[in-house]
Amino acid sequence: MADENEVKDPRIDGIKTKIRVVPDFPKKGIMFQDITTLLLDPKAFKDTIDLFVERYRDMNISVVAGIEARGFIFGPSIALAIGAKFVPLRKPKKLPGEIIFEEYELEYGSDRLEMHVEAVDSGDRALVVDDLIATGGTLSAAMNLLRRVGAEVVECACVIELPELKGRERLEGKPLYVLVEYR
Amino acid sequence: MQTIIISSPLVSHRLSLALPVPRSPLINYHHGAPPSIRLSSHRFTNSLRLFSSAAAAAASRDSEMATEDVQDPRIAKIAASIRVIPDFPKPGIMFQDITTLLLDTEAFKDTIALFVDRYKGKDISVVAGVEARGFIFGPPIALAIGAKFVPMRKPKKLPGKVISEEYSLEYGTDKIEMHVGAVEPGERAIIIDDLIATGGTLAAAIRLLERVGVKIVECACVIELPELKGKEKLGETPLFVLVSSA
């Protein structure tokens, strides 16, 4: 994690202070991590992207897969900077072409994540991006989609981790890189 | 190189036009007349008596498109990278799929560059992107021009205090929301989405920003479906697109 390094990158604190915590959203007891305030600060937003780009630019990543919708805010800029394709992983019925889907658990019920089958193949080295990892359910579904078409998932990258929810353990040994932890 | 500073009450004193200018796809060239750069409102273009009537006519043409007169070589590749999927989401609709553009690293880079070239240095402090495909194009543009990115979202997604604007769908209505305090009166904004069809969503986004005193300099989309006449819903706000899909 970016702020566990012995020397914390000076940009991290600036990023952390820009994330707004909204209590009781979407329901009581949840402290919602709002990244929209980070996006209002051009320097902090740029620093966020730069930190990811610096990490991934020499790792031969050919695909950045972003999870709808907040993964769409961070993923494309990373993809553009490192010369990778951007692949949106979407809620059901949004993608128009031939898709595969992966189901994942919600607190009540389940949902699905979909990907265009032709977007990624077995030669690809992939990075999965979302704004936040909580239980890890969505990221795990994303990794499954990529693996099913033969791509290698190199790492998952998020701005924020909620470590108490132990999402890291659901990534089947794949590494997770985050900039900020919220305890 | 001659620089003409326009100082007029209708125009920001920061704008300047330098002649001659290199040929660019974003500038209307019309039969050898001096180039006109179409920026904000019609009042602005009318006040520039420097330009010939031919250029003024070109400036008041419908949606400005990067393919007019001299087509930037990047446009053809961008257009070719967009996949059309028939009968999605329902029979009769030819869906313009930009996900294939996102798989073409050069085409995606060029798409962003064309927007950035147009909007940088124009004192735009807000890039508003419409959920969800506006989230793909808006942030890279915002980062490159040093503006904030403001997501405009479907109901109940934004956690803080919001203002919302309703708009019509084919059957029924929907709402678009924005955080209170994300933008301030007097800021200059562009609104980004992947495509303009009927213009309903973009018109709602314009109304939402105008309600809080923001000036929308332009709406920018990768694709326009001109037969749906979306531009007409945008009122005074100009529209800029890269590709027109008739």
GROMACS .gro file of C-alpha atoms in nm, chain B:
model
  246
  184MET     CA    1   0.251   3.723  -3.610
  185GLN     CA    2  -0.022   3.973  -3.550
  186THR     CA    3  -0.218   3.934  -3.230
  187ILE     CA    4  -0.561   4.085  -3.200
  188ILE     CA    5  -0.694   4.127  -2.852
  189ILE     CA    6  -1.070   4.146  -2.842
  190SER     CA    7  -1.189   4.371  -2.568
  191SER     CA    8  -1.559   4.389  -2.569
  192PRO     CA    9  -1.810   4.364  -2.288
  193LEU     CA   10  -1.940   4.044  -2.444
  194VAL     CA   11  -1.605   3.874  -2.448
  195SER     CA   12  -1.352   3.778  -2.183
  196HIS     CA   13  -1.044   3.997  -2.204
  197ARG     CA   14  -0.833   3.684  -2.183
  198LEU     CA   15  -0.928   3.572  -2.532
  199SER     CA   16  -0.695   3.663  -2.811
  200LEU     CA   17  -0.681   3.570  -3.176
  201ALA     CA   18  -0.349   3.543  -3.348
  202LEU     CA   19  -0.332   3.568  -3.729
  203PRO     CA   20  -0.215   3.389  -3.930
  204VAL     CA   21  -0.299   3.062  -3.754
  205PRO     CA   22  -0.192   2.712  -3.852
  206ARG     CA   23  -0.465   2.515  -4.023
  207SER     CA   24  -0.657   2.312  -3.770
  208PRO     CA   25  -0.965   2.093  -3.795
  209LEU     CA   26  -1.128   2.291  -3.519
  210ILE     CA   27  -1.137   2.616  -3.710
  211ASN     CA   28  -1.385   2.684  -3.985
  212TYR     CA   29  -1.210   2.765  -4.309
  213HIS     CA   30  -1.443   2.898  -4.571
  214HIS     CA   31  -1.335   2.985  -4.923
  215GLY     CA   32  -1.018   3.162  -4.825
  216ALA     CA   33  -1.182   3.388  -4.569
  217PRO     CA   34  -0.986   3.448  -4.251
  218PRO     CA   35  -1.040   3.162  -4.009
  219SER     CA   36  -1.310   3.201  -3.747
  220ILE     CA   37  -1.295   3.022  -3.419
  221ARG     CA   38  -1.639   2.940  -3.295
  222LEU     CA   39  -1.645   2.976  -2.920
  223SER     CA   40  -1.930   3.068  -2.698
  224SER     CA   41  -2.254   3.239  -2.786
  225HIS     CA   42  -2.388   3.377  -3.108
  226ARG     CA   43  -2.361   3.723  -2.958
  227PHE     CA   44  -1.988   3.674  -2.942
  228THR     CA   45  -1.947   3.573  -3.304
  229ASN     CA   46  -2.168   3.858  -3.422
  230SER     CA   47  -1.949   4.110  -3.247
  231LEU     CA   48  -1.638   4.010  -3.440
  232ARG     CA   49  -1.656   4.242  -3.741
  233LEU     CA   50  -1.307   4.132  -3.837
  234PHE     CA   51  -1.448   3.833  -4.017
  235SER     CA   52  -1.611   3.813  -4.355
  236SER     CA   53  -1.978   3.732  -4.384
  237ALA     CA   54  -1.882   3.393  -4.525
  238ALA     CA   55  -1.693   3.312  -4.209
  239ALA     CA   56  -1.977   3.443  -3.998
  240ALA     CA   57  -2.215   3.218  -4.187
  241ALA     CA   58  -1.983   2.927  -4.126
  242ALA     CA   59  -1.970   3.017  -3.759
  243SER     CA   60  -2.347   3.009  -3.723
  244ARG     CA   61  -2.382   2.678  -3.901
  245ASP     CA   62  -2.533   2.392  -3.703
  246SER     CA   63  -2.318   2.179  -3.469
  247GLU     CA   64  -1.956   2.241  -3.526
  248MET     CA   65  -1.784   1.927  -3.624
  249ALA     CA   66  -1.419   1.856  -3.640
  250THR     CA   67  -1.467   1.710  -3.989
  251GLU     CA   68  -1.570   2.036  -4.160
  252ASP     CA   69  -1.373   2.145  -4.464
  253VAL     CA   70  -1.030   2.014  -4.367
  254GLN     CA   71  -1.063   1.681  -4.191
  255ASP     CA   72  -0.802   1.606  -3.931
  256PRO     CA   73  -0.649   1.269  -4.025
  257ARG     CA   74  -0.719   1.144  -3.676
  258ILE     CA   75  -1.096   1.170  -3.724
  259ALA     CA   76  -1.121   0.891  -3.982
  260LYS     CA   77  -0.944   0.647  -3.753
  261ILE     CA   78  -1.166   0.746  -3.461
  262ALA     CA   79  -1.482   0.701  -3.669
  263ALA     CA   80  -1.362   0.364  -3.797
  264SER     CA   81  -1.297   0.242  -3.445
  265ILE     CA   82  -1.659   0.289  -3.337
  266ARG     CA   83  -1.865  -0.026  -3.372
  267VAL     CA   84  -2.229  -0.007  -3.477
  268ILE     CA   85  -2.452  -0.273  -3.327
  269PRO     CA   86  -2.794  -0.311  -3.487
  270ASP     CA   87  -3.110  -0.358  -3.282
  271PHE     CA   88  -2.964  -0.266  -2.945
  272PRO     CA   89  -3.118  -0.203  -2.696
  273LYS     CA   90  -3.423  -0.271  -2.912
  274PRO     CA   91  -3.513  -0.339  -3.278
  275GLY     CA   92  -3.451  -0.051  -3.512
  276ILE     CA   93  -3.180   0.119  -3.304
  277MET     CA   94  -2.827   0.124  -3.450
  278PHE     CA   95  -2.621   0.146  -3.131
  279GLN     CA   96  -2.294   0.340  -3.148
  280ASP     CA   97  -2.051   0.135  -2.941
  281ILE     CA   98  -1.749   0.333  -2.823
  282THR     CA   99  -1.598   0.040  -2.631
  283THR     CA  100  -1.408  -0.060  -2.946
  284LEU     CA  101  -1.262   0.292  -2.964
  285LEU     CA  102  -1.132   0.239  -2.609
  286LEU     CA  103  -0.953  -0.075  -2.725
  287ASP     CA  104  -0.761   0.121  -2.987
  288THR     CA  105  -0.498   0.305  -2.785
  289GLU     CA  106  -0.413   0.550  -3.065
  290ALA     CA  107  -0.777   0.630  -3.141
  291PHE     CA  108  -0.859   0.686  -2.773
  292LYS     CA  109  -0.553   0.906  -2.726
  293ASP     CA  110  -0.644   1.106  -3.038
  294THR     CA  111  -1.003   1.149  -2.920
  295ILE     CA  112  -0.889   1.303  -2.595
  296ALA     CA  113  -0.624   1.514  -2.771
  297LEU     CA  114  -0.880   1.665  -3.007
  298PHE     CA  115  -1.093   1.780  -2.714
  299VAL     CA  116  -0.795   1.897  -2.510
  300ASP     CA  117  -0.656   2.101  -2.800
  301ARG     CA  118  -0.990   2.274  -2.828
  302TYR     CA  119  -1.049   2.351  -2.461
  303LYS     CA  120  -0.712   2.414  -2.300
  304GLY     CA  121  -0.622   2.774  -2.233
  305LYS     CA  122  -0.986   2.882  -2.254
  306ASP     CA  123  -1.031   2.941  -1.881
  307ILE     CA  124  -1.255   2.638  -1.836
  308SER     CA  125  -1.256   2.534  -1.472
  309VAL     CA  126  -1.524   2.263  -1.485
  310VAL     CA  127  -1.559   1.950  -1.694
  311ALA     CA  128  -1.898   1.794  -1.620
  312GLY     CA  129  -1.940   1.434  -1.734
  313VAL     CA  130  -2.270   1.253  -1.769
  314GLU     CA  131  -2.290   0.906  -1.616
  315ALA     CA  132  -2.159   0.661  -1.721
  316ARG     CA  133  -1.982   0.696  -2.055
  317GLY     CA  134  -1.917   1.064  -1.989
  318PHE     CA  135  -1.701   0.939  -1.699
  319ILE     CA  136  -1.470   0.770  -1.950
  320PHE     CA  137  -1.395   1.080  -2.160
  321GLY     CA  138  -1.441   1.364  -1.912
  322PRO     CA  139  -1.169   1.298  -1.652
  323PRO     CA  140  -0.876   1.268  -1.897
  324ILE     CA  141  -0.985   1.597  -2.053
  325ALA     CA  142  -1.023   1.762  -1.711
  326LEU     CA  143  -0.679   1.646  -1.602
  327ALA     CA  144  -0.515   1.771  -1.919
  328ILE     CA  145  -0.671   2.118  -1.904
  329GLY     CA  146  -0.639   2.160  -1.527
  330ALA     CA  147  -1.012   2.167  -1.457
  331LYS     CA  148  -1.219   1.993  -1.193
  332PHE     CA  149  -1.425   1.691  -1.293
  333VAL     CA  150  -1.787   1.693  -1.182
  334PRO     CA  151  -1.987   1.373  -1.227
  335MET     CA  152  -2.353   1.417  -1.318
  336ARG     CA  153  -2.529   1.108  -1.196
  337LYS     CA  154  -2.846   0.906  -1.194
  338PRO     CA  155  -3.057   0.947  -0.880
  339LYS     CA  156  -2.937   0.826  -0.539
  340LYS     CA  157  -2.574   0.763  -0.635
  341LEU     CA  158  -2.422   1.082  -0.500
  342PRO     CA  159  -2.388   1.069  -0.122
  343GLY     CA  160  -2.397   1.436  -0.033
  344LYS     CA  161  -2.654   1.707  -0.077
  345VAL     CA  162  -2.765   1.722  -0.441
  346ILE     CA  163  -2.966   1.927  -0.681
  347SER     CA  164  -3.153   1.743  -0.952
  348GLU     CA  165  -3.314   1.808  -1.286
  349GLU     CA  166  -3.580   1.598  -1.452
  350TYR     CA  167  -3.587   1.518  -1.820
  351SER     CA  168  -3.814   1.325  -2.055
  352LEU     CA  169  -3.753   0.977  -2.185
  353GLU     CA  170  -3.944   0.808  -2.464
  354TYR     CA  171  -4.168   0.665  -2.191
  355GLY     CA  172  -4.164   0.852  -1.862
  356THR     CA  173  -3.893   1.066  -1.708
  357ASP     CA  174  -3.553   1.036  -1.544
  358LYS     CA  175  -3.340   1.261  -1.328
  359ILE     CA  176  -2.982   1.378  -1.335
  360GLU     CA  177  -2.809   1.493  -1.013
  361MET     CA  178  -2.507   1.698  -0.910
  362HIS     CA  179  -2.351   1.768  -0.571
  363VAL     CA  180  -2.432   2.104  -0.417
  364GLY     CA  181  -2.109   2.302  -0.389
  365ALA     CA  182  -1.923   2.117  -0.663
  366VAL     CA  183  -1.936   2.424  -0.882
  367GLU     CA  184  -1.954   2.796  -0.810
  368PRO     CA  185  -2.137   3.080  -0.982
  369GLY     CA  186  -1.929   3.230  -1.260
  370GLU     CA  187  -1.732   2.918  -1.340
  371ARG     CA  188  -1.694   2.822  -1.706
  372ALA     CA  189  -1.783   2.462  -1.790
  373ILE     CA  190  -1.796   2.210  -2.068
  374ILE     CA  191  -2.030   1.912  -2.055
  375ILE     CA  192  -1.906   1.579  -2.192
  376ASP     CA  193  -2.091   1.268  -2.300
  377ASP     CA  194  -2.002   0.996  -2.549
  378LEU     CA  195  -2.299   1.069  -2.774
  379ILE     CA  196  -2.584   1.314  -2.829
  380ALA     CA  197  -2.908   1.163  -2.954
  381THR     CA  198  -3.229   1.352  -2.867
  382GLY     CA  199  -3.036   1.595  -2.647
  383GLY     CA  200  -3.261   1.539  -2.345
  384THR     CA  201  -2.983   1.442  -2.105
  385LEU     CA  202  -2.749   1.719  -2.215
  386ALA     CA  203  -3.026   1.977  -2.196
  387ALA     CA  204  -3.098   1.867  -1.839
  388ALA     CA  205  -2.728   1.892  -1.755
  389ILE     CA  206  -2.718   2.244  -1.899
  390ARG     CA  207  -3.021   2.347  -1.693
  391LEU     CA  208  -2.867   2.200  -1.379
  392LEU     CA  209  -2.542   2.393  -1.417
  393GLU     CA  210  -2.715   2.715  -1.520
  394ARG     CA  211  -2.933   2.700  -1.210
  395VAL     CA  212  -2.619   2.744  -1.000
  396GLY     CA  213  -2.478   3.024  -1.213
  397VAL     CA  214  -2.228   2.833  -1.423
  398LYS     CA  215  -2.164   2.937  -1.782
  399ILE     CA  216  -2.164   2.640  -2.019
  400VAL     CA  217  -1.910   2.720  -2.287
  401GLU     CA  218  -1.991   2.415  -2.497
  402CYS     CA  219  -2.127   2.061  -2.498
  403ALA     CA  220  -1.879   1.812  -2.639
  404CYS     CA  221  -1.953   1.460  -2.761
  405VAL     CA  222  -1.763   1.201  -2.958
  406ILE     CA  223  -2.069   1.119  -3.171
  407GLU     CA  224  -2.380   1.301  -3.286
  408LEU     CA  225  -2.691   1.144  -3.437
  409PRO     CA  226  -2.799   1.451  -3.634
  410GLU     CA  227  -3.134   1.311  -3.746
  411LEU     CA  228  -3.249   1.321  -3.387
  412LYS     CA  229  -3.189   1.698  -3.383
  413GLY     CA  230  -3.045   1.697  -3.033
  414LYS     CA  231  -2.866   2.025  -3.095
  415GLU     CA  232  -3.200   2.204  -3.102
  416LYS     CA  233  -3.260   2.115  -2.738
  417LEU     CA  234  -2.937   2.286  -2.630
  418GLY     CA  235  -3.062   2.639  -2.680
  419GLU     CA  236  -2.780   2.892  -2.687
  420THR     CA  237  -2.517   2.637  -2.590
  421PRO     CA  238  -2.295   2.532  -2.881
  422LEU     CA  239  -2.225   2.169  -2.957
  423PHE     CA  240  -1.895   2.023  -3.070
  424VAL     CA  241  -1.865   1.665  -3.197
  425LEU     CA  242  -1.594   1.459  -3.361
  426VAL     CA  243  -1.811   1.223  -3.564
  427SER     CA  244  -2.156   1.262  -3.709
  428SER     CA  245  -2.341   0.939  -3.768
  429ALA     CA  246  -2.625   0.993  -4.009
   0.00000   0.00000   0.00000
